mmCIF file with all atom_site columns, C-alpha atoms in Angstrom:
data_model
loop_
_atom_site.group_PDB
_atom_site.id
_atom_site.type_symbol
_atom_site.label_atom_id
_atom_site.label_alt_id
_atom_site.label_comp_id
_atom_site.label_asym_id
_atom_site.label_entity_id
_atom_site.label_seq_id
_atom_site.pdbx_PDB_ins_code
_atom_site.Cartn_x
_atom_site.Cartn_y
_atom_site.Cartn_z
_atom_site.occupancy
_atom_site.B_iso_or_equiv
_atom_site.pdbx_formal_charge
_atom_site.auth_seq_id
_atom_site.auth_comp_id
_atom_site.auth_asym_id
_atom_site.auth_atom_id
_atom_site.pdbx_PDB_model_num
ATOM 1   C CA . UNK A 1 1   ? 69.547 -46.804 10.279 1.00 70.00 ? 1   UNK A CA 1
ATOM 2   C CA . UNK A 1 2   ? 66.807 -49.533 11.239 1.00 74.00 ? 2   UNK A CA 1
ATOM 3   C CA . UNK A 1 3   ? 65.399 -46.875 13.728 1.00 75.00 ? 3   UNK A CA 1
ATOM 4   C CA . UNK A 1 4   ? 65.280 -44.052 11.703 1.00 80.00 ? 4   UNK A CA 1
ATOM 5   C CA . UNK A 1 5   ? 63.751 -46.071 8.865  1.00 77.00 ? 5   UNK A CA 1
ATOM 6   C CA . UNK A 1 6   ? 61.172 -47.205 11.410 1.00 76.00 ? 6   UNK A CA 1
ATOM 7   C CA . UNK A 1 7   ? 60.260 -43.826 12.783 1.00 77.00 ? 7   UNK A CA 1
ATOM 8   C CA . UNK A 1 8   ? 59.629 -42.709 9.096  1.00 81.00 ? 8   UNK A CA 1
ATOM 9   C CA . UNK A 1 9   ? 56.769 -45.810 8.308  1.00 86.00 ? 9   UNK A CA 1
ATOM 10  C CA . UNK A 1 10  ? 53.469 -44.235 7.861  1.00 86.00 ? 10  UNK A CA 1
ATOM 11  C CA . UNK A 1 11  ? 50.494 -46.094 10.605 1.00 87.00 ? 11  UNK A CA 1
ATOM 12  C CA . UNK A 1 12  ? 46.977 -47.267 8.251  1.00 88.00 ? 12  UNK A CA 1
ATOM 13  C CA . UNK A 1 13  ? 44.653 -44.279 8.397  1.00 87.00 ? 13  UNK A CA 1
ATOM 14  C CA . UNK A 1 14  ? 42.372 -44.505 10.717 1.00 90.00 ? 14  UNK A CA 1
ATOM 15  C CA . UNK A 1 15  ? 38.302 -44.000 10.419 1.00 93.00 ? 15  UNK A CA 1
ATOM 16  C CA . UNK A 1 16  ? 37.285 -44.313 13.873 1.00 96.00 ? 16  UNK A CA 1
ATOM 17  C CA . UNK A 1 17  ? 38.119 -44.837 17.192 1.00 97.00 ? 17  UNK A CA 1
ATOM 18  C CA . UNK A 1 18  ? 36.561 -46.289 20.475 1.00 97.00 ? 18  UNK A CA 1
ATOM 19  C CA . UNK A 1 19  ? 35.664 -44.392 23.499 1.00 97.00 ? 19  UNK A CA 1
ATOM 20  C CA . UNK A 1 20  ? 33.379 -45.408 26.564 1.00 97.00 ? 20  UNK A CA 1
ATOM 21  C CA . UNK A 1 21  ? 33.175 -48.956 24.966 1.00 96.00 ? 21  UNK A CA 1
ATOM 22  C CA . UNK A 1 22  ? 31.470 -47.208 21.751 1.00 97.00 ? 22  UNK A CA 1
ATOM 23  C CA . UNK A 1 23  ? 32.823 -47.171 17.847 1.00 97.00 ? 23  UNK A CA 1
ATOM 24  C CA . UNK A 1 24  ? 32.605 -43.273 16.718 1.00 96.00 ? 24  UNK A CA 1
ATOM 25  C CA . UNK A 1 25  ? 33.501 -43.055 12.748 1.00 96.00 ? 25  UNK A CA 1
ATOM 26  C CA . UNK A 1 26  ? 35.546 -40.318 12.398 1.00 96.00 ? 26  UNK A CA 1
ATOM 27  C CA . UNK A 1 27  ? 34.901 -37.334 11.655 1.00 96.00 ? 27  UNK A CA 1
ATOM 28  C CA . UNK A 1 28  ? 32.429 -37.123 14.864 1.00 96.00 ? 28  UNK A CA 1
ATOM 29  C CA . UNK A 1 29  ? 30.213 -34.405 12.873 1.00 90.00 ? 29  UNK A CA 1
ATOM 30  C CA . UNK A 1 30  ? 29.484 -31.200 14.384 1.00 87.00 ? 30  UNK A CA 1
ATOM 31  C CA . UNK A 1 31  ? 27.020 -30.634 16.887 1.00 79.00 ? 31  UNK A CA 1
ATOM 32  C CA . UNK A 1 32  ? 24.705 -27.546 17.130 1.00 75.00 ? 32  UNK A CA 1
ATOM 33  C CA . UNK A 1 33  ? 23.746 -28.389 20.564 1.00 72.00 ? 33  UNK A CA 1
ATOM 34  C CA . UNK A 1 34  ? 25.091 -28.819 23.921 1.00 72.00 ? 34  UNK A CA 1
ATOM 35  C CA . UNK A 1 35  ? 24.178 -30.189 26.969 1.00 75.00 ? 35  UNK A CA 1
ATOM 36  C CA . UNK A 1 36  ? 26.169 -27.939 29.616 1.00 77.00 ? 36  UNK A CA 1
ATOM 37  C CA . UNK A 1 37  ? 23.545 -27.370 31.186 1.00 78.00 ? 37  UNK A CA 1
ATOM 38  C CA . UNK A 1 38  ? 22.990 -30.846 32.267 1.00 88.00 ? 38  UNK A CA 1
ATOM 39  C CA . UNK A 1 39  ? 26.859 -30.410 33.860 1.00 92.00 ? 39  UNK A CA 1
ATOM 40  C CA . UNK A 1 40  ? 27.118 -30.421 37.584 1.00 94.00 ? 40  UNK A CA 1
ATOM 41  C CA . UNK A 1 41  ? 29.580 -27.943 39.237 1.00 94.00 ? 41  UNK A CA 1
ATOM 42  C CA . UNK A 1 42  ? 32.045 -30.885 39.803 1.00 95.00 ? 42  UNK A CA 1
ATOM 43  C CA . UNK A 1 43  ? 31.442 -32.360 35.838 1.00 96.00 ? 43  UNK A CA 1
ATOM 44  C CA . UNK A 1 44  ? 32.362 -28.116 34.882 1.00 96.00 ? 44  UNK A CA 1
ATOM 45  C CA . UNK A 1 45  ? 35.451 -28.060 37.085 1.00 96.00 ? 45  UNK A CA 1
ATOM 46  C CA . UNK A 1 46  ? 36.739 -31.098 35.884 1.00 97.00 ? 46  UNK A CA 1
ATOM 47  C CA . UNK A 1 47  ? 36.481 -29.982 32.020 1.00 97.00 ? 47  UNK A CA 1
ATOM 48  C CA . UNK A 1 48  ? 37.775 -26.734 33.108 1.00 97.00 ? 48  UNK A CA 1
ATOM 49  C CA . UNK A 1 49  ? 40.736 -28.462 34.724 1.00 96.00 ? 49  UNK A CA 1
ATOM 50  C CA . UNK A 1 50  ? 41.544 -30.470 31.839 1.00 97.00 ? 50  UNK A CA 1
ATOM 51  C CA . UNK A 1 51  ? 41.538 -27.477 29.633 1.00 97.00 ? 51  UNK A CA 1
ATOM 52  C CA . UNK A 1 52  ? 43.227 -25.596 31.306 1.00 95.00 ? 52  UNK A CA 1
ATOM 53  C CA . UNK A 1 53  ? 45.675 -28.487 30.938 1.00 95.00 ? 53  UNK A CA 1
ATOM 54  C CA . UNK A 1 54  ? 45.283 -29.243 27.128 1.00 96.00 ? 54  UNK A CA 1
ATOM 55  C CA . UNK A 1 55  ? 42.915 -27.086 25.704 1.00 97.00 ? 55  UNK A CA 1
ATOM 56  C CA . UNK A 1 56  ? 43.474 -24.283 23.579 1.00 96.00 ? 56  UNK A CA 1
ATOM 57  C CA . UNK A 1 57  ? 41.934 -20.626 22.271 1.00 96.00 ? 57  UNK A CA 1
ATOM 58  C CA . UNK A 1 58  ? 42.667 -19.527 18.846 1.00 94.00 ? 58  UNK A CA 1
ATOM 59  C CA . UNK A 1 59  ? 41.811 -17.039 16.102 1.00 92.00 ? 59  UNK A CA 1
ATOM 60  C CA . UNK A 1 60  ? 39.989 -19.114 13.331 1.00 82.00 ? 60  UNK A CA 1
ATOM 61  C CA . UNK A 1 61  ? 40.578 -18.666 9.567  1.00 73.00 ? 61  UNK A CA 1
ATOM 62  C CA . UNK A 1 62  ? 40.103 -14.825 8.698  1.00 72.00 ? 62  UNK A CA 1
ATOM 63  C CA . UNK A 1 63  ? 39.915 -13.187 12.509 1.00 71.00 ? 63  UNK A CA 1
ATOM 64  C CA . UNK A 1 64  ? 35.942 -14.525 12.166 1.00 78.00 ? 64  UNK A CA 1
ATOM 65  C CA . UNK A 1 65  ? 35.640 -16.000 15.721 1.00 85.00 ? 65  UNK A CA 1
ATOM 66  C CA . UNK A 1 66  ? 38.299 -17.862 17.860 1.00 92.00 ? 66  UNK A CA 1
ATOM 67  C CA . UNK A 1 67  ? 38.594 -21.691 18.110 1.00 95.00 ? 67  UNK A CA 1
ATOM 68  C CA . UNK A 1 68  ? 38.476 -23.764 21.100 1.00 97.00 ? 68  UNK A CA 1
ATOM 69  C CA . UNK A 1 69  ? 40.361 -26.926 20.757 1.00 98.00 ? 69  UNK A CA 1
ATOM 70  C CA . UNK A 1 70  ? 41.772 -30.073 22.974 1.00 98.00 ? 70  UNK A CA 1
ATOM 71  C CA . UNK A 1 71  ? 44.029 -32.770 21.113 1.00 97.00 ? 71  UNK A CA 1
ATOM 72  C CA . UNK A 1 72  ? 44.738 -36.649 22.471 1.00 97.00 ? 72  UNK A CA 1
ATOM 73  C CA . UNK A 1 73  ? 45.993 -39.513 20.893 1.00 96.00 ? 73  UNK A CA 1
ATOM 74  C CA . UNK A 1 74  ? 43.890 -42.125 19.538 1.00 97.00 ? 74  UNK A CA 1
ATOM 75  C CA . UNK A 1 75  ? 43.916 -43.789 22.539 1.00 95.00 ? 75  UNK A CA 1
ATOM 76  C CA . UNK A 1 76  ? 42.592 -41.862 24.734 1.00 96.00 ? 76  UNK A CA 1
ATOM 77  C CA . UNK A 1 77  ? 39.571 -39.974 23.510 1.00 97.00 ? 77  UNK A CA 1
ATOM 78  C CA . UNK A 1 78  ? 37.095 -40.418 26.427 1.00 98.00 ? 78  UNK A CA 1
ATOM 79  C CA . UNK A 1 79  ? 38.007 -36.520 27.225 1.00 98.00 ? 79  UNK A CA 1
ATOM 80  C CA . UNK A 1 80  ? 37.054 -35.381 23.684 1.00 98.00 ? 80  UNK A CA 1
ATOM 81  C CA . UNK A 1 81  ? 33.852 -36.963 23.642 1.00 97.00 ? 81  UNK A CA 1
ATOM 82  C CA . UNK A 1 82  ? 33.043 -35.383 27.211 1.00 96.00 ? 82  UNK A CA 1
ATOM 83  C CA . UNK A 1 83  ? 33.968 -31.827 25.689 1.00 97.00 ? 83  UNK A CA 1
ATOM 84  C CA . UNK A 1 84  ? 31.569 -32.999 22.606 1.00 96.00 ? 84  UNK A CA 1
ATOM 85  C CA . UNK A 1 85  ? 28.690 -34.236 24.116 1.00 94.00 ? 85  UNK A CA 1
ATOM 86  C CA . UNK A 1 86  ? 29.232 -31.124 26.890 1.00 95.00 ? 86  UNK A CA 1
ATOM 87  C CA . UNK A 1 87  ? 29.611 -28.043 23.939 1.00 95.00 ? 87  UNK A CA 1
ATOM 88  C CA . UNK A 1 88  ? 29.120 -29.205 20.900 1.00 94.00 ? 88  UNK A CA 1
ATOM 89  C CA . UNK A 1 89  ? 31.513 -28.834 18.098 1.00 95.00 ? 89  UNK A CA 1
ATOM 90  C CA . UNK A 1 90  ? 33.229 -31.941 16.103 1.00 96.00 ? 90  UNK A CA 1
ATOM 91  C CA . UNK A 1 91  ? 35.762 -34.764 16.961 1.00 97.00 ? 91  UNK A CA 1
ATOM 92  C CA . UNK A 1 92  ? 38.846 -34.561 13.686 1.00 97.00 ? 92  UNK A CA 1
ATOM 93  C CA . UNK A 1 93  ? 41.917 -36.388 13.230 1.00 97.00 ? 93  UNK A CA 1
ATOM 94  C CA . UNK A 1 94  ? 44.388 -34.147 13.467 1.00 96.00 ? 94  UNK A CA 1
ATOM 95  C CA . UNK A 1 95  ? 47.388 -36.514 12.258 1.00 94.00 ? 95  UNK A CA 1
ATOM 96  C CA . UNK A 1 96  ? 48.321 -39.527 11.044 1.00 92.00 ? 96  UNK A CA 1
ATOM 97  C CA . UNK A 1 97  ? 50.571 -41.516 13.307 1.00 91.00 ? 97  UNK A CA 1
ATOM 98  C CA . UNK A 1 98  ? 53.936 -42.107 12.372 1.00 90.00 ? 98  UNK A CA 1
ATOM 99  C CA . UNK A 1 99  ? 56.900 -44.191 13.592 1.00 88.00 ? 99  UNK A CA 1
ATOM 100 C CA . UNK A 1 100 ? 56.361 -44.099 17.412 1.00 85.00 ? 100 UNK A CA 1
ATOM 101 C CA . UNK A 1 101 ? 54.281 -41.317 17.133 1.00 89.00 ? 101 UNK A CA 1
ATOM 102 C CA . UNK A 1 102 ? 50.092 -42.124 17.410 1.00 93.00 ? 102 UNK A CA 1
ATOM 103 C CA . UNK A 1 103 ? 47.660 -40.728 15.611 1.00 95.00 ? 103 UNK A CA 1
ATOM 104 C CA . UNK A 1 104 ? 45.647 -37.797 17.163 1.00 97.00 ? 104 UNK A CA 1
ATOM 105 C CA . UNK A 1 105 ? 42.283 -36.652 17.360 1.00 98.00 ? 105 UNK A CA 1
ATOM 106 C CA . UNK A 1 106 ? 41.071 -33.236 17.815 1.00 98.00 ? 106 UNK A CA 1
ATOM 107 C CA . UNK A 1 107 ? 38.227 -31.956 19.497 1.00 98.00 ? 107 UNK A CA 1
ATOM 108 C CA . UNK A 1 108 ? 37.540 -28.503 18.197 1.00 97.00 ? 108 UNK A CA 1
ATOM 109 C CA . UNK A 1 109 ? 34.650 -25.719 17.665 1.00 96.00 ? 109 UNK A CA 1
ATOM 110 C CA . UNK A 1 110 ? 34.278 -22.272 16.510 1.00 92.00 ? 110 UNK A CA 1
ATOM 111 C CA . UNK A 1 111 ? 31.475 -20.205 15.587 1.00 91.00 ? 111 UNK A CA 1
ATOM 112 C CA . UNK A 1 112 ? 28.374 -18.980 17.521 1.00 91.00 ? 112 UNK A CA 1
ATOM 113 C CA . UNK A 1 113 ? 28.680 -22.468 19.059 1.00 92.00 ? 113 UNK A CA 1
ATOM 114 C CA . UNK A 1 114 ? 32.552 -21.825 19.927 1.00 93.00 ? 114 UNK A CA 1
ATOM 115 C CA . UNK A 1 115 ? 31.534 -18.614 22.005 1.00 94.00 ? 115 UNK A CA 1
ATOM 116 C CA . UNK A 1 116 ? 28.799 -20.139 24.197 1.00 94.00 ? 116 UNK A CA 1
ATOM 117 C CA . UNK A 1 117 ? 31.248 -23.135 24.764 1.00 95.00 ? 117 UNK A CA 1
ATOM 118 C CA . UNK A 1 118 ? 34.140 -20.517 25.833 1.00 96.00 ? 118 UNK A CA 1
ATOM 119 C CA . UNK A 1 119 ? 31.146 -18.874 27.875 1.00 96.00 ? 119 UNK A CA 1
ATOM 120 C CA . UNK A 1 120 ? 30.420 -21.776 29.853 1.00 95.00 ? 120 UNK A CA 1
ATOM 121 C CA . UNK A 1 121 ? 34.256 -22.760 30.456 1.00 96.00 ? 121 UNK A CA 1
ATOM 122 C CA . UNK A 1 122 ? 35.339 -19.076 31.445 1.00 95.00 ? 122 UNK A CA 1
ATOM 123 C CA . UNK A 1 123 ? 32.324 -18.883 33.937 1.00 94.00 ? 123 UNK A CA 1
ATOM 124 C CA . UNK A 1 124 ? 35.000 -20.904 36.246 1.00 93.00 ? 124 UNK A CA 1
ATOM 125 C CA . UNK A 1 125 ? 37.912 -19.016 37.635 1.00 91.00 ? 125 UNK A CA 1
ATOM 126 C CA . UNK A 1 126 ? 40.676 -20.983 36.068 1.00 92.00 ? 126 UNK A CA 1
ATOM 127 C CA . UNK A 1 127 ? 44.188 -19.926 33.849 1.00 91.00 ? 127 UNK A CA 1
ATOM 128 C CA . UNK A 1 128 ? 42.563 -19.624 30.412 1.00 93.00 ? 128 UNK A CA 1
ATOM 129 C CA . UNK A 1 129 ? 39.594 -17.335 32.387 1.00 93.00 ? 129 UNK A CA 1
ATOM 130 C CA . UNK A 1 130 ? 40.280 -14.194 30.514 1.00 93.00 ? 130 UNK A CA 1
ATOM 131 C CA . UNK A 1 131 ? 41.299 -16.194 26.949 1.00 94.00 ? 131 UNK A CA 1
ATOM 132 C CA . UNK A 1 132 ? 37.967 -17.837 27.257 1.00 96.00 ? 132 UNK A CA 1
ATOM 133 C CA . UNK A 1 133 ? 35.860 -14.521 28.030 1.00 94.00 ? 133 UNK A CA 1
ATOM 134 C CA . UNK A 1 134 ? 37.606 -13.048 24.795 1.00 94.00 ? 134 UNK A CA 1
ATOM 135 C CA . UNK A 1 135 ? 36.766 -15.736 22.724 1.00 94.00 ? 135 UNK A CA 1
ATOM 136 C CA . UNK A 1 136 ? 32.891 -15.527 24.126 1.00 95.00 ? 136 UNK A CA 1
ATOM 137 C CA . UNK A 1 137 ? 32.596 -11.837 23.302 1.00 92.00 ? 137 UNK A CA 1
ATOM 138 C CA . UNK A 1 138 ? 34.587 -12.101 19.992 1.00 90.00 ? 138 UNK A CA 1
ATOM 139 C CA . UNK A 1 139 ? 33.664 -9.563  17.582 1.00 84.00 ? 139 UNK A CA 1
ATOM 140 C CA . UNK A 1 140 ? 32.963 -9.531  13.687 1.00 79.00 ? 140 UNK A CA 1
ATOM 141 C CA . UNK A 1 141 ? 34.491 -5.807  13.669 1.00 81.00 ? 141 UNK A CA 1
ATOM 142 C CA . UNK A 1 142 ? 37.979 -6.548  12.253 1.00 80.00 ? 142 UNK A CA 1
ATOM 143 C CA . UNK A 1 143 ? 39.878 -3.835  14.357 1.00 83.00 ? 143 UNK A CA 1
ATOM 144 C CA . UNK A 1 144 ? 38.083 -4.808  17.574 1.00 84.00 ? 144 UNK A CA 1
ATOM 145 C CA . UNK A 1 145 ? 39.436 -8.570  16.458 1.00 81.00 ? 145 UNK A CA 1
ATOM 146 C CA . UNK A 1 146 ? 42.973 -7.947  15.742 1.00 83.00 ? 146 UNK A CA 1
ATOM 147 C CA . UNK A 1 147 ? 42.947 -6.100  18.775 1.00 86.00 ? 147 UNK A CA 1
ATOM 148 C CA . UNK A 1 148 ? 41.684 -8.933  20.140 1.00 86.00 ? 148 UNK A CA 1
ATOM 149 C CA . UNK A 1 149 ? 44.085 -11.343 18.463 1.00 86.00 ? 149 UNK A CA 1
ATOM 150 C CA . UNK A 1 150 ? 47.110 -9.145  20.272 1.00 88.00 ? 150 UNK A CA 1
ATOM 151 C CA . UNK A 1 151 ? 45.412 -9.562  23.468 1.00 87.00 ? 151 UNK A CA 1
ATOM 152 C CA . UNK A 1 152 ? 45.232 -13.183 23.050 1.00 87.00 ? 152 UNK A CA 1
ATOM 153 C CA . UNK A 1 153 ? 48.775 -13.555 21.841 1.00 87.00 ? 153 UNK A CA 1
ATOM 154 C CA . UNK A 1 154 ? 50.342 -11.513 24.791 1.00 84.00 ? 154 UNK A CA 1
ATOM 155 C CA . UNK A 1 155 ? 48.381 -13.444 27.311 1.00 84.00 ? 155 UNK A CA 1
ATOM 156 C CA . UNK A 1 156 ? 49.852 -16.879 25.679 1.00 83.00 ? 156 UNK A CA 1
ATOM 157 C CA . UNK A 1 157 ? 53.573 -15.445 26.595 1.00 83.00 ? 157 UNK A CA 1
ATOM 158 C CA . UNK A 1 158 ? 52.452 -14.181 30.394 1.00 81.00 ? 158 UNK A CA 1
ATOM 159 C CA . UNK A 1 159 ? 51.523 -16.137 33.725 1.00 80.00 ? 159 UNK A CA 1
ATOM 160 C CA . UNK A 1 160 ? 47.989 -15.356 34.193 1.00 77.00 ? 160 UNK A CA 1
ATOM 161 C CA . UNK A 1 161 ? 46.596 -17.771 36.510 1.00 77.00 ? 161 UNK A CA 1
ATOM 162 C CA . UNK A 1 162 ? 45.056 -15.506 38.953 1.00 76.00 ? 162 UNK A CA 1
ATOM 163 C CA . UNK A 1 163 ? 43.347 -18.048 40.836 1.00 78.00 ? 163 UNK A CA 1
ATOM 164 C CA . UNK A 1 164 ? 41.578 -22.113 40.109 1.00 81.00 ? 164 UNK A CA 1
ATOM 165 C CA . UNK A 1 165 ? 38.601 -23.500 41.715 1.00 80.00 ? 165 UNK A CA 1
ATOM 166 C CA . UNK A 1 166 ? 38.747 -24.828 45.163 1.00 82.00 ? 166 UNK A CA 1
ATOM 167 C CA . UNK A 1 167 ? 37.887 -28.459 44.096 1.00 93.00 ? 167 UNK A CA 1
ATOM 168 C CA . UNK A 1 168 ? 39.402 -31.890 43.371 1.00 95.00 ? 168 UNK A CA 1
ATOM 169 C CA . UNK A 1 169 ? 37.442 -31.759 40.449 1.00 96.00 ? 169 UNK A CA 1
ATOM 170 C CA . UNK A 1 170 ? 39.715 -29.012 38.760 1.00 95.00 ? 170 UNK A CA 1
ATOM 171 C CA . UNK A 1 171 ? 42.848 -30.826 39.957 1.00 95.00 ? 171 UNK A CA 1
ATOM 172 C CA . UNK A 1 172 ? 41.952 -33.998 38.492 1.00 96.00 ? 172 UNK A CA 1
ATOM 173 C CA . UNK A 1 173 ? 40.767 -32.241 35.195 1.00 97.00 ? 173 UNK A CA 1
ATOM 174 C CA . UNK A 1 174 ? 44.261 -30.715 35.298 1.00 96.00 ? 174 UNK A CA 1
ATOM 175 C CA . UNK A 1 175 ? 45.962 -33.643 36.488 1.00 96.00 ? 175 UNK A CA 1
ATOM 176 C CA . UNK A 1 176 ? 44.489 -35.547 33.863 1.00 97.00 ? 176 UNK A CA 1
ATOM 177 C CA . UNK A 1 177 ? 46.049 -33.465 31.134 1.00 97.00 ? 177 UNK A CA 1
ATOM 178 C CA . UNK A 1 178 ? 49.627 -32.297 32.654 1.00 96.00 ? 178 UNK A CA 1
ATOM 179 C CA . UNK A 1 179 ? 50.068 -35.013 34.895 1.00 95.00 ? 179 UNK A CA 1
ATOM 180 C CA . UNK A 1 180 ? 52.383 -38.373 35.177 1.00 95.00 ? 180 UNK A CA 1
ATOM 181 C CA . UNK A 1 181 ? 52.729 -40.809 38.094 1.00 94.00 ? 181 UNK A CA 1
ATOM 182 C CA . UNK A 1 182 ? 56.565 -41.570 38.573 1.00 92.00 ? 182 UNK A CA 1
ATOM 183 C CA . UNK A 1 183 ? 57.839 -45.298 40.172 1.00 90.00 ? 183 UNK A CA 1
ATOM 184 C CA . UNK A 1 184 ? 60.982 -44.077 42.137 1.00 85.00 ? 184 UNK A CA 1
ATOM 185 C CA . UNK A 1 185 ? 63.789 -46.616 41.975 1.00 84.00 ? 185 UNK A CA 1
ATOM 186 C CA . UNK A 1 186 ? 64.791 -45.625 45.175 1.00 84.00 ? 186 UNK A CA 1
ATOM 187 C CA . UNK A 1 187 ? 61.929 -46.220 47.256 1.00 81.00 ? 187 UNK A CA 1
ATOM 188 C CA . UNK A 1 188 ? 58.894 -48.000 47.711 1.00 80.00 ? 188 UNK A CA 1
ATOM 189 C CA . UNK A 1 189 ? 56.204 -45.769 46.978 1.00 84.00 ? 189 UNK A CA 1
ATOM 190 C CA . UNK A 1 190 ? 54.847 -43.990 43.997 1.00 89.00 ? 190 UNK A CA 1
ATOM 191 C CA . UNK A 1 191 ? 55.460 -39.687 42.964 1.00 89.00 ? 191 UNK A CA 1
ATOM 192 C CA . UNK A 1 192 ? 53.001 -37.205 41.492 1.00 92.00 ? 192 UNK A CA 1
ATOM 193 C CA . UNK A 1 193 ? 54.038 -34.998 39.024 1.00 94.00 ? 193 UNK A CA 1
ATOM 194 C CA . UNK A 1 194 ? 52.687 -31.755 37.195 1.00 95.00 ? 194 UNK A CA 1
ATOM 195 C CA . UNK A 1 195 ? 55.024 -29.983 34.740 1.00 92.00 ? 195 UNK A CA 1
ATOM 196 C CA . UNK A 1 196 ? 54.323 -26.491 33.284 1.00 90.00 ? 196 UNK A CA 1
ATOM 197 C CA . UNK A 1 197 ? 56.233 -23.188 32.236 1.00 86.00 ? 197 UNK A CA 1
ATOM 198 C CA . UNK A 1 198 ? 54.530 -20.788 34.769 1.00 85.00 ? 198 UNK A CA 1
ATOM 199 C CA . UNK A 1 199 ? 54.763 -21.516 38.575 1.00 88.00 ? 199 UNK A CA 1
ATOM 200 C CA . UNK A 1 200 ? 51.439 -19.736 39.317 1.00 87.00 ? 200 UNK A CA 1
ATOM 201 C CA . UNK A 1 201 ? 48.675 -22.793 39.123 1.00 89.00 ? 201 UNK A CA 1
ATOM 202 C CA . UNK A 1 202 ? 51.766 -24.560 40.961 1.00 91.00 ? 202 UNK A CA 1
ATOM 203 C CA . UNK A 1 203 ? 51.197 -22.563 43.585 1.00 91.00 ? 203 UNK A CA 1
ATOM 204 C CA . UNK A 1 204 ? 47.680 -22.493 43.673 1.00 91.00 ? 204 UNK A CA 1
ATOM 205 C CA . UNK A 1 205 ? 47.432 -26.362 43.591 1.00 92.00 ? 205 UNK A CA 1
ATOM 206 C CA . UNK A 1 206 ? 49.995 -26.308 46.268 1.00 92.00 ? 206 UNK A CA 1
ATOM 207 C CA . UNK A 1 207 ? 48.178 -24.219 48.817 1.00 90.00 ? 207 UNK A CA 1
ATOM 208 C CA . UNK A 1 208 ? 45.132 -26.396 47.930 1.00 91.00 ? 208 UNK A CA 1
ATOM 209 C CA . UNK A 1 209 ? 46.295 -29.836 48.400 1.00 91.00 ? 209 UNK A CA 1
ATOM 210 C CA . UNK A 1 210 ? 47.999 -27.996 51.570 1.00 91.00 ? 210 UNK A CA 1
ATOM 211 C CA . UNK A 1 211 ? 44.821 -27.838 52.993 1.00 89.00 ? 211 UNK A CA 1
ATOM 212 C CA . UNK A 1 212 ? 44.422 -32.332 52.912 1.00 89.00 ? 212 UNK A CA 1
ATOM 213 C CA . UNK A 1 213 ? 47.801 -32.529 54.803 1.00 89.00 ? 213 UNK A CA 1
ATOM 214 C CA . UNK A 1 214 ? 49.742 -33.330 51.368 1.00 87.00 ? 214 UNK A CA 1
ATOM 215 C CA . UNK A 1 215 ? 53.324 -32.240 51.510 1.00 85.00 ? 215 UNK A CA 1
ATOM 216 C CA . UNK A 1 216 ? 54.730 -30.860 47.930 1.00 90.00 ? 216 UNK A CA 1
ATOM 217 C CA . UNK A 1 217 ? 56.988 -29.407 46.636 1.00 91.00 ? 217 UNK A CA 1
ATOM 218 C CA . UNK A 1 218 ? 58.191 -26.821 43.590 1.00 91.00 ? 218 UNK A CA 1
ATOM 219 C CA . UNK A 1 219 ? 61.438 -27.338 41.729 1.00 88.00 ? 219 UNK A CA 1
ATOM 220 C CA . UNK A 1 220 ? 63.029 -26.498 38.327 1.00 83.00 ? 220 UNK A CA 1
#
């Protein structure tokens, strides 16, 4: 009864957080500009790897445009103020924390700003490519955007990766937001570990980090 009184307490609300050794108040307002293309090829990958991992394309209120968004815990918002000093949009609190769970922070944009953001990510060949081209070319016409709302919703359900970038860059972006480093019991030594539903960026990482003489392996 103790622990499911415990999971039930409400955290204090929370009005900013701390990133890169700075205080942001929250909300982190919304920013017109961007400064992607200050990004190197490796800073792009990286982004693109991470949101790939995290990140997600969505229809905003009233099929108007589509919604890029990555979520984090409180803790760990250095990648959501690298997405908002890269594209622009705003840094939210998504939730309040609650029993074990932390609070989490949202970084999110939509709009005109939203589609040159998801231009810039889906100029990388990466899984959410073709969600990302959608949501750059996202029309006002309401059947072209319901049509375009189907589209989006079948891809969600479907394996699409049809290729990721040849660079560590991507695979620490990805790593980054679907990875966990595992302390066997049984051995000395330390195990990587991505999880996902779909085995295809599986296999692409697999035939990449084939190429440094790394040895993995795919399992359910």
């Amino acid at each position: 009864r103790l622990k499911s009184f415990l999971q039930q307490l409400q955290h204090p609300n929370r009005f900013h957080f701390v990133a890169f050794g700075d205080n942001y108040g929250l909300p982190v307002s919304a920013r017109e500009h961007s400064t992607f293309s200050q990004l190197s090829q490796h800073e792009l990958d990286y982004l693109v790897g991470f949101f790939d991992g995290d990140g997600c394309v969505s229809v905003a209120h009233q099929h108007v445009s589509c919604t890029l968004s990555v979520v984090q815990a409180i803790d760990a918002p250095e990648i959501l103020v690298l997405f908002h000093r890269a594209f622009g949009g705003g840094i939210y609190l998504k939730c309040a924390g609650i029993g074990s769970r932390k609070a989490m922070l949202s970084w999110t944009v939509r709009g005109e700003v939203g589609r040159r953001a998801a231009a810039a990510l889906g100029q990388v060949t990466s899984i959410k490519q073709q969600e990302l081209l959608i949501a750059a070319g996202w029309s006002k016409c309401q059947q072209q955007a319901t049509t375009s709302r189907g589209l989006l919703s079948h891809m969600k359900k479907v394996d699409q990766c049809v290729g990721i970038p040849s660079s560590w860059a991507y695979i620490a972006g990805f790593f980054d937001a679907e990875g966990c480093i595992i302390v066997p019991s049984c051995y000395a030594g330390i195990q990587l570990e991505i999880g996902q539903k779909h085995r295809g960026v599986l296999e692409y990482i697999q035939r990449f980090v084939a190429g440094a003489n790394l040895n993995t392996s795919i399992y359910r």
